[in-house]
Short mmCIF file of N, CA and C in Angstrom, two decimals:
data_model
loop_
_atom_site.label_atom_id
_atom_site.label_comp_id
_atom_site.label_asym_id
_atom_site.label_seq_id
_atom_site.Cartn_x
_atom_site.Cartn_y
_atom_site.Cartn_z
N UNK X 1 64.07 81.06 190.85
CA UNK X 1 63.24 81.19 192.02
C UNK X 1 62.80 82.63 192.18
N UNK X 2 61.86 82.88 192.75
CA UNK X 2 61.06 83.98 192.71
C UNK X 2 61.75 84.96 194.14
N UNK X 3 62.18 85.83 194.06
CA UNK X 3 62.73 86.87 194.76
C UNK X 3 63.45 85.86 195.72
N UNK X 4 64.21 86.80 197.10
CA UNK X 4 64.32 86.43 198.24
C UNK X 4 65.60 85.53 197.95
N UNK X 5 66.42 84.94 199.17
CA UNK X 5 67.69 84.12 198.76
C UNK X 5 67.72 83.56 198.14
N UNK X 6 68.68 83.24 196.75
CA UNK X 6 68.17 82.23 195.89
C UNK X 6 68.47 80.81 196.31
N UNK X 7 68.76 80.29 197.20
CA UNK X 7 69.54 79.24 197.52
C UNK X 7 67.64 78.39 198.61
N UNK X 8 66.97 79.26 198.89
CA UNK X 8 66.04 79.11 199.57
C UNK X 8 64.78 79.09 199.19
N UNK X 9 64.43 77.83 199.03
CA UNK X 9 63.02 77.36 197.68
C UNK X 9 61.61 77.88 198.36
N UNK X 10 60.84 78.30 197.97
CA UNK X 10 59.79 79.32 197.91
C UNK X 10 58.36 78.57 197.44
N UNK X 11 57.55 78.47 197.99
CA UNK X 11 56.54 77.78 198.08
C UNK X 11 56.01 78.34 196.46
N UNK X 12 55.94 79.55 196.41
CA UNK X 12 55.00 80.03 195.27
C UNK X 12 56.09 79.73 193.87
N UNK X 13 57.48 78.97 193.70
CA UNK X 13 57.70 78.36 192.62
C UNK X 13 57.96 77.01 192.61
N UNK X 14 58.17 76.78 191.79
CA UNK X 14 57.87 75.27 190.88
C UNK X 14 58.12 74.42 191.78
N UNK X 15 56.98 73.68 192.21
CA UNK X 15 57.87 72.70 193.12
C UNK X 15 58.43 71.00 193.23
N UNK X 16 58.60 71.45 192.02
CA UNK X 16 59.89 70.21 191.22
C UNK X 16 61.09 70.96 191.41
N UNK X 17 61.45 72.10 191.47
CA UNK X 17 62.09 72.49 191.72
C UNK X 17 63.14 72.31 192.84
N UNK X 18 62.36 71.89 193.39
CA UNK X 18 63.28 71.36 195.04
C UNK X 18 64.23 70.04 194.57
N UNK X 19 63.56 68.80 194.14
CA UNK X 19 64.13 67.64 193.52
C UNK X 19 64.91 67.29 192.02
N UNK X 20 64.37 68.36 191.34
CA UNK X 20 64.81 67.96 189.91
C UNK X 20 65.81 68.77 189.59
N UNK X 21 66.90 68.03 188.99
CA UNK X 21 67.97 68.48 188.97
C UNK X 21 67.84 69.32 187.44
N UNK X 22 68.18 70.88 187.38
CA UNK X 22 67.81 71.83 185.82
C UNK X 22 68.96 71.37 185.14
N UNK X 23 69.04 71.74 183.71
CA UNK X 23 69.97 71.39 182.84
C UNK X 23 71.15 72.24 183.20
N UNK X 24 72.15 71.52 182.91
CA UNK X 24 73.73 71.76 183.82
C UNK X 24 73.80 71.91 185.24
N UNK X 25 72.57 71.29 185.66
CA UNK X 25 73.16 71.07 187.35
C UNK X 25 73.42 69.71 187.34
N UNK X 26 74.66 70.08 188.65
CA UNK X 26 75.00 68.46 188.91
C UNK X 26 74.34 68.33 190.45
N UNK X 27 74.46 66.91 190.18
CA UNK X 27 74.11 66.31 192.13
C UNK X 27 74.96 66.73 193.08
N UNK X 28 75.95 66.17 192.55
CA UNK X 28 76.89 66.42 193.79
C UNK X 28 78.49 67.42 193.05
N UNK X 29 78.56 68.64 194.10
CA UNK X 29 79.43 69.31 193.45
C UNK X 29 80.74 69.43 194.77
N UNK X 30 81.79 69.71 194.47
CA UNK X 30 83.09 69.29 195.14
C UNK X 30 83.77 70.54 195.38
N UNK X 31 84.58 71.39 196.30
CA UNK X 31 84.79 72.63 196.70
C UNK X 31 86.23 72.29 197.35
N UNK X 32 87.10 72.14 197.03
CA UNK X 32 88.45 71.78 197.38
C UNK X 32 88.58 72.99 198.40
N UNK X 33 88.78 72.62 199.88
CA UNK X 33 88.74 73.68 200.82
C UNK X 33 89.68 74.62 199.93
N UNK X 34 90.35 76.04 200.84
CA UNK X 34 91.33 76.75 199.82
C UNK X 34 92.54 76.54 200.78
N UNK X 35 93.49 76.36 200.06
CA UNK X 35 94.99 76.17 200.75
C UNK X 35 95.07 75.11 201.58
N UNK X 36 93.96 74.22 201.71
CA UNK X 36 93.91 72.52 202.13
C UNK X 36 93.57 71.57 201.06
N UNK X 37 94.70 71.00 200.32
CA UNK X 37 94.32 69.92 199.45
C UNK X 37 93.79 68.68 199.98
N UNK X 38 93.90 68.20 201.05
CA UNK X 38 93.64 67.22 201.81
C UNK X 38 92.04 67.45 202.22
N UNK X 39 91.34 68.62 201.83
CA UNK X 39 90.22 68.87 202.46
C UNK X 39 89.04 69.00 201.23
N UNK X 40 87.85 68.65 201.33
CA UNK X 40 87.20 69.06 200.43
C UNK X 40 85.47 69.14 201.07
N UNK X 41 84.45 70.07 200.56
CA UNK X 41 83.19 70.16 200.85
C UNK X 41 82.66 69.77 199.75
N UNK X 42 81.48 68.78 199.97
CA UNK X 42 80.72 67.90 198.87
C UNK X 42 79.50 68.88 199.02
N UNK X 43 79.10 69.46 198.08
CA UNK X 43 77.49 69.59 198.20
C UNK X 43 76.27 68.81 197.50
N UNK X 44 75.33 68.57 198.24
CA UNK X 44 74.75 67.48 197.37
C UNK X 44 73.75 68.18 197.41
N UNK X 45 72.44 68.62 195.88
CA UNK X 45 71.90 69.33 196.02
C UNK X 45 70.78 68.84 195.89
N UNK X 46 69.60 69.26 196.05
CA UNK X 46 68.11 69.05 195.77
C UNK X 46 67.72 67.85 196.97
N UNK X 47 68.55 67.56 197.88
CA UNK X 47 68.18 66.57 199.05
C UNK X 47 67.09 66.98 199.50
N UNK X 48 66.10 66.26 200.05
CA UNK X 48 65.06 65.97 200.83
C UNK X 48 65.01 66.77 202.43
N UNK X 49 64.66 67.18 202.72
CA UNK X 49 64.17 67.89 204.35
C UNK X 49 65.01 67.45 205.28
N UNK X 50 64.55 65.73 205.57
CA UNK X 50 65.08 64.68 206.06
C UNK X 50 67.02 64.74 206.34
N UNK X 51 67.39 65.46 205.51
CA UNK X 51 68.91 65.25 205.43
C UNK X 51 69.57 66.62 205.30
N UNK X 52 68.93 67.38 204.97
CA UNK X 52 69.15 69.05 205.20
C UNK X 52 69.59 69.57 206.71
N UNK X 53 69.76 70.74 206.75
CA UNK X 53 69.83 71.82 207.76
C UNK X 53 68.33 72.83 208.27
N UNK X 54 68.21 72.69 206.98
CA UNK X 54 67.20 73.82 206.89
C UNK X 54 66.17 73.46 205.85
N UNK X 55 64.75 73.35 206.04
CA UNK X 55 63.60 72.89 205.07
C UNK X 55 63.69 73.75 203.64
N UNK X 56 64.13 74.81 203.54
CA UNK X 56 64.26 76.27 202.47
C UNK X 56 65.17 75.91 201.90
N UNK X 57 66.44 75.36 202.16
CA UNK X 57 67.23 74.99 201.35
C UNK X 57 67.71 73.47 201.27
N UNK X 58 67.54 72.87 200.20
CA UNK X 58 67.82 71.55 199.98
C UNK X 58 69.34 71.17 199.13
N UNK X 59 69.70 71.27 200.20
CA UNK X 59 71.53 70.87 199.90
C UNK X 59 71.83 70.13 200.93
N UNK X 60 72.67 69.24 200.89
CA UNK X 60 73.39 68.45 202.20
C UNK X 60 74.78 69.22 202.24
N UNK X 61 75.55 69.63 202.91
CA UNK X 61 77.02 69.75 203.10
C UNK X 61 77.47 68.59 203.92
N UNK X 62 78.86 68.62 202.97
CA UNK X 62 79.33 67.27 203.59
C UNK X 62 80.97 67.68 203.74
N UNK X 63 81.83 68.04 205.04
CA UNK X 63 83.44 68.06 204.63
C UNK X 63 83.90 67.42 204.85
N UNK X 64 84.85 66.25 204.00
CA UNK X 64 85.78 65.47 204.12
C UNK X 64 87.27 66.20 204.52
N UNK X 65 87.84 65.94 205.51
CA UNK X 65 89.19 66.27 205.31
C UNK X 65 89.84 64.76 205.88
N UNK X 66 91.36 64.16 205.44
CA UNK X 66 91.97 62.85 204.84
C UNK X 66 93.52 63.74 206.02
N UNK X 67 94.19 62.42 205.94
CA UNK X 67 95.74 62.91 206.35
C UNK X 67 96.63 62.77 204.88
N UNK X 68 96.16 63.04 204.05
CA UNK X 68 96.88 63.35 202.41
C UNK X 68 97.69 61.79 202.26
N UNK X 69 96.88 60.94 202.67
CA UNK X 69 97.56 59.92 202.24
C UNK X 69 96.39 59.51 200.65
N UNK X 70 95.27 59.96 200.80
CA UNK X 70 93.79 59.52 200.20
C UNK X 70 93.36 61.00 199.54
N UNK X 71 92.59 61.21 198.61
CA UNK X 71 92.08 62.58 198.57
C UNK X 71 90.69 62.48 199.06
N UNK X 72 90.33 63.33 199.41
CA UNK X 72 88.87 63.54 200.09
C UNK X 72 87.56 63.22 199.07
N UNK X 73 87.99 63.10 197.92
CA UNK X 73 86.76 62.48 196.78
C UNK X 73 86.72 60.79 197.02
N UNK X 74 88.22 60.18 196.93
CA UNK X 74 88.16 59.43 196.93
C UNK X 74 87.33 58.71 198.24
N UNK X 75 87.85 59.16 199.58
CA UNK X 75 87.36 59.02 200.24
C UNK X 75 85.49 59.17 200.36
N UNK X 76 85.43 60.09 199.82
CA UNK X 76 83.87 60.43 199.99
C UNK X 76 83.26 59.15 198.55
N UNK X 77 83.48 58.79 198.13
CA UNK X 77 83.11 58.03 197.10
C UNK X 77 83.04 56.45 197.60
N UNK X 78 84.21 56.14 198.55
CA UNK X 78 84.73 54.76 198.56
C UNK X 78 83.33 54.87 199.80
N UNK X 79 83.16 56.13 200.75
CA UNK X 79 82.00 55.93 201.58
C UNK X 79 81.08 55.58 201.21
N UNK X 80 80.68 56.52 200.05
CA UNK X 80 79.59 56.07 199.58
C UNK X 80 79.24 54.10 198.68
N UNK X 81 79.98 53.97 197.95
CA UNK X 81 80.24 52.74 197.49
C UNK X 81 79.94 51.88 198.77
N UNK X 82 80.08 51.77 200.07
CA UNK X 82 79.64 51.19 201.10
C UNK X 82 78.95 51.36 201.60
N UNK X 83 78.51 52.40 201.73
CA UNK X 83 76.64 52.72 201.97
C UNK X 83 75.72 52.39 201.24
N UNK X 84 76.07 52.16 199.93
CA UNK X 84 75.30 51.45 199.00
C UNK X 84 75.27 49.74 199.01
N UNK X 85 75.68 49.23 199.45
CA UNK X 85 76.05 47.85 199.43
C UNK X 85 75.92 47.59 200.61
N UNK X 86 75.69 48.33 202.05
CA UNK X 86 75.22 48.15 203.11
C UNK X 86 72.99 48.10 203.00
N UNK X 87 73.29 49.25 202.46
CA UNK X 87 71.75 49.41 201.89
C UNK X 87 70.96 48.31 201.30
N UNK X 88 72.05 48.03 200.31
CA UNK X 88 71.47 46.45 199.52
C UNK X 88 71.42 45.61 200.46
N UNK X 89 72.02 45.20 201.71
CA UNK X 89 72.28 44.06 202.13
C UNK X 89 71.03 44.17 203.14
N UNK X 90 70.57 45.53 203.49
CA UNK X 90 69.59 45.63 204.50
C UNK X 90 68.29 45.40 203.40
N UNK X 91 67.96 46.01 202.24
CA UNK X 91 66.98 45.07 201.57
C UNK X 91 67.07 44.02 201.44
N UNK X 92 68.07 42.93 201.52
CA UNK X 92 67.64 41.79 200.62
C UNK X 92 67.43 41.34 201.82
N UNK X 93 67.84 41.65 203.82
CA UNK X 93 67.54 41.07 204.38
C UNK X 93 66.29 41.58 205.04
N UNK X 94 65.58 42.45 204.45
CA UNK X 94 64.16 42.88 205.10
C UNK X 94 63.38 42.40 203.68
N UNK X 95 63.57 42.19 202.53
CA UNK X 95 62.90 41.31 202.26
C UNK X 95 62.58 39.91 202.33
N UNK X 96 63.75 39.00 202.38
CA UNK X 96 63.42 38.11 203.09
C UNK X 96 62.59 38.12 204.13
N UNK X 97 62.68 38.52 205.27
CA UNK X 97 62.13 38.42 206.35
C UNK X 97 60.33 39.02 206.53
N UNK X 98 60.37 39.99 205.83
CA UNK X 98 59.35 40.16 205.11
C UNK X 98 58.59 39.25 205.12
N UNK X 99 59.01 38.04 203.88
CA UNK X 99 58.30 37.31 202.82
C UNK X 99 58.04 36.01 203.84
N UNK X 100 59.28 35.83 204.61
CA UNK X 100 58.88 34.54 205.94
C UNK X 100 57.66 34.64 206.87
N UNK X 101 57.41 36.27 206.93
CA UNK X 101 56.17 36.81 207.81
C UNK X 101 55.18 36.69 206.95
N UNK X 102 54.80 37.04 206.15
CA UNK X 102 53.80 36.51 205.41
C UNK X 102 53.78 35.00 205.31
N UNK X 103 54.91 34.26 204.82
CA UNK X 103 54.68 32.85 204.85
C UNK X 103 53.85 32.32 206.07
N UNK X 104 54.19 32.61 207.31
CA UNK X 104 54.12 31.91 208.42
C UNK X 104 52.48 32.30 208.51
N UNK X 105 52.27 33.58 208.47
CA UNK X 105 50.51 34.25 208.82
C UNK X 105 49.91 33.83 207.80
N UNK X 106 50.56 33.29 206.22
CA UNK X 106 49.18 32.81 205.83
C UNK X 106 49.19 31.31 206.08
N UNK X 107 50.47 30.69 206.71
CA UNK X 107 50.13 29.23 207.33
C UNK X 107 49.50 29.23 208.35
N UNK X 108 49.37 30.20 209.40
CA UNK X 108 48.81 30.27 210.62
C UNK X 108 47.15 30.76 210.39
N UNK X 109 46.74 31.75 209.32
CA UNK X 109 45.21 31.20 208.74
C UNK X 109 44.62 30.34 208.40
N UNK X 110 45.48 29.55 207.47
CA UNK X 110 44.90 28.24 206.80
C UNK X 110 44.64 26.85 208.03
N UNK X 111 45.71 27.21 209.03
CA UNK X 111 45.61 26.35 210.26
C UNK X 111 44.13 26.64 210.57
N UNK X 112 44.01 27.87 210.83
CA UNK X 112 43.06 28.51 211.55
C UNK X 112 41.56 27.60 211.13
N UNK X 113 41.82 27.91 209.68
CA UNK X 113 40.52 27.43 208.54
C UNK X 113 40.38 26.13 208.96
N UNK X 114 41.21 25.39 209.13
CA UNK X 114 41.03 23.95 209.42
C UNK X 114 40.91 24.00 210.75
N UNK X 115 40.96 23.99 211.75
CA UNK X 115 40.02 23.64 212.77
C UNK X 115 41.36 23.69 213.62
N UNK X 116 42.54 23.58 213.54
CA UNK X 116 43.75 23.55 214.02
C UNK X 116 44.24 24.57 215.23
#
């Protein structure tokens, strides 16, 4: 990135840069608080505006801390694994419903067409 914080994306470079992850970056990187094993900060990088702090920098922070029965990856993982499968369940039921709305409006034209 072109001068200025590097952590803070800059209109005048690349701006794939914001989304595309460079060679040896990862998505999501893990920061074991210090002297709390039970604790950990997820950073998830190249996120969208939408889920940020700040438009300049595209990272999410995320801290898990657990009562050390669980570790905080696990935890942050098993979240995610259910946010994903919540997600699915909200597509398959907005597509359906979707596809019934269309059903019904192009039965309620064809009514129309016929004199109905």
């Amino acid at each position: 990135m072109a001068g200025g914080n590097p952590k803070h994306f800059n209109l005048q470079d690349d701006p794939f840069e914001l989304f595309l992850l460079g060679e040896g970056e990862k998505k999501i990187e893990e920061k074991v608080f210090s002297g709390m094993s039970n604790t950990s900060d997820f950073v998830l990088m190249k996120e969208d505006h939408t889920l940020v702090a700040h438009p300049n920098v595209p990272e999410l922070f995320i801290r898990v801390q657990t009562d050390g029965t669980i570790t905080p990856r696990d935890v942050f993982t098993s979240v995610c694994e259910k946010l994903i499968n919540q997600l699915e369940m909200l597509h398959q039921e907005f597509t359906r419903e979707w596809e019934l709305r269309r059903i019904t409006n192009t039965g309620e034209q064809g009514n129309m067409q016929n004199g109905h």
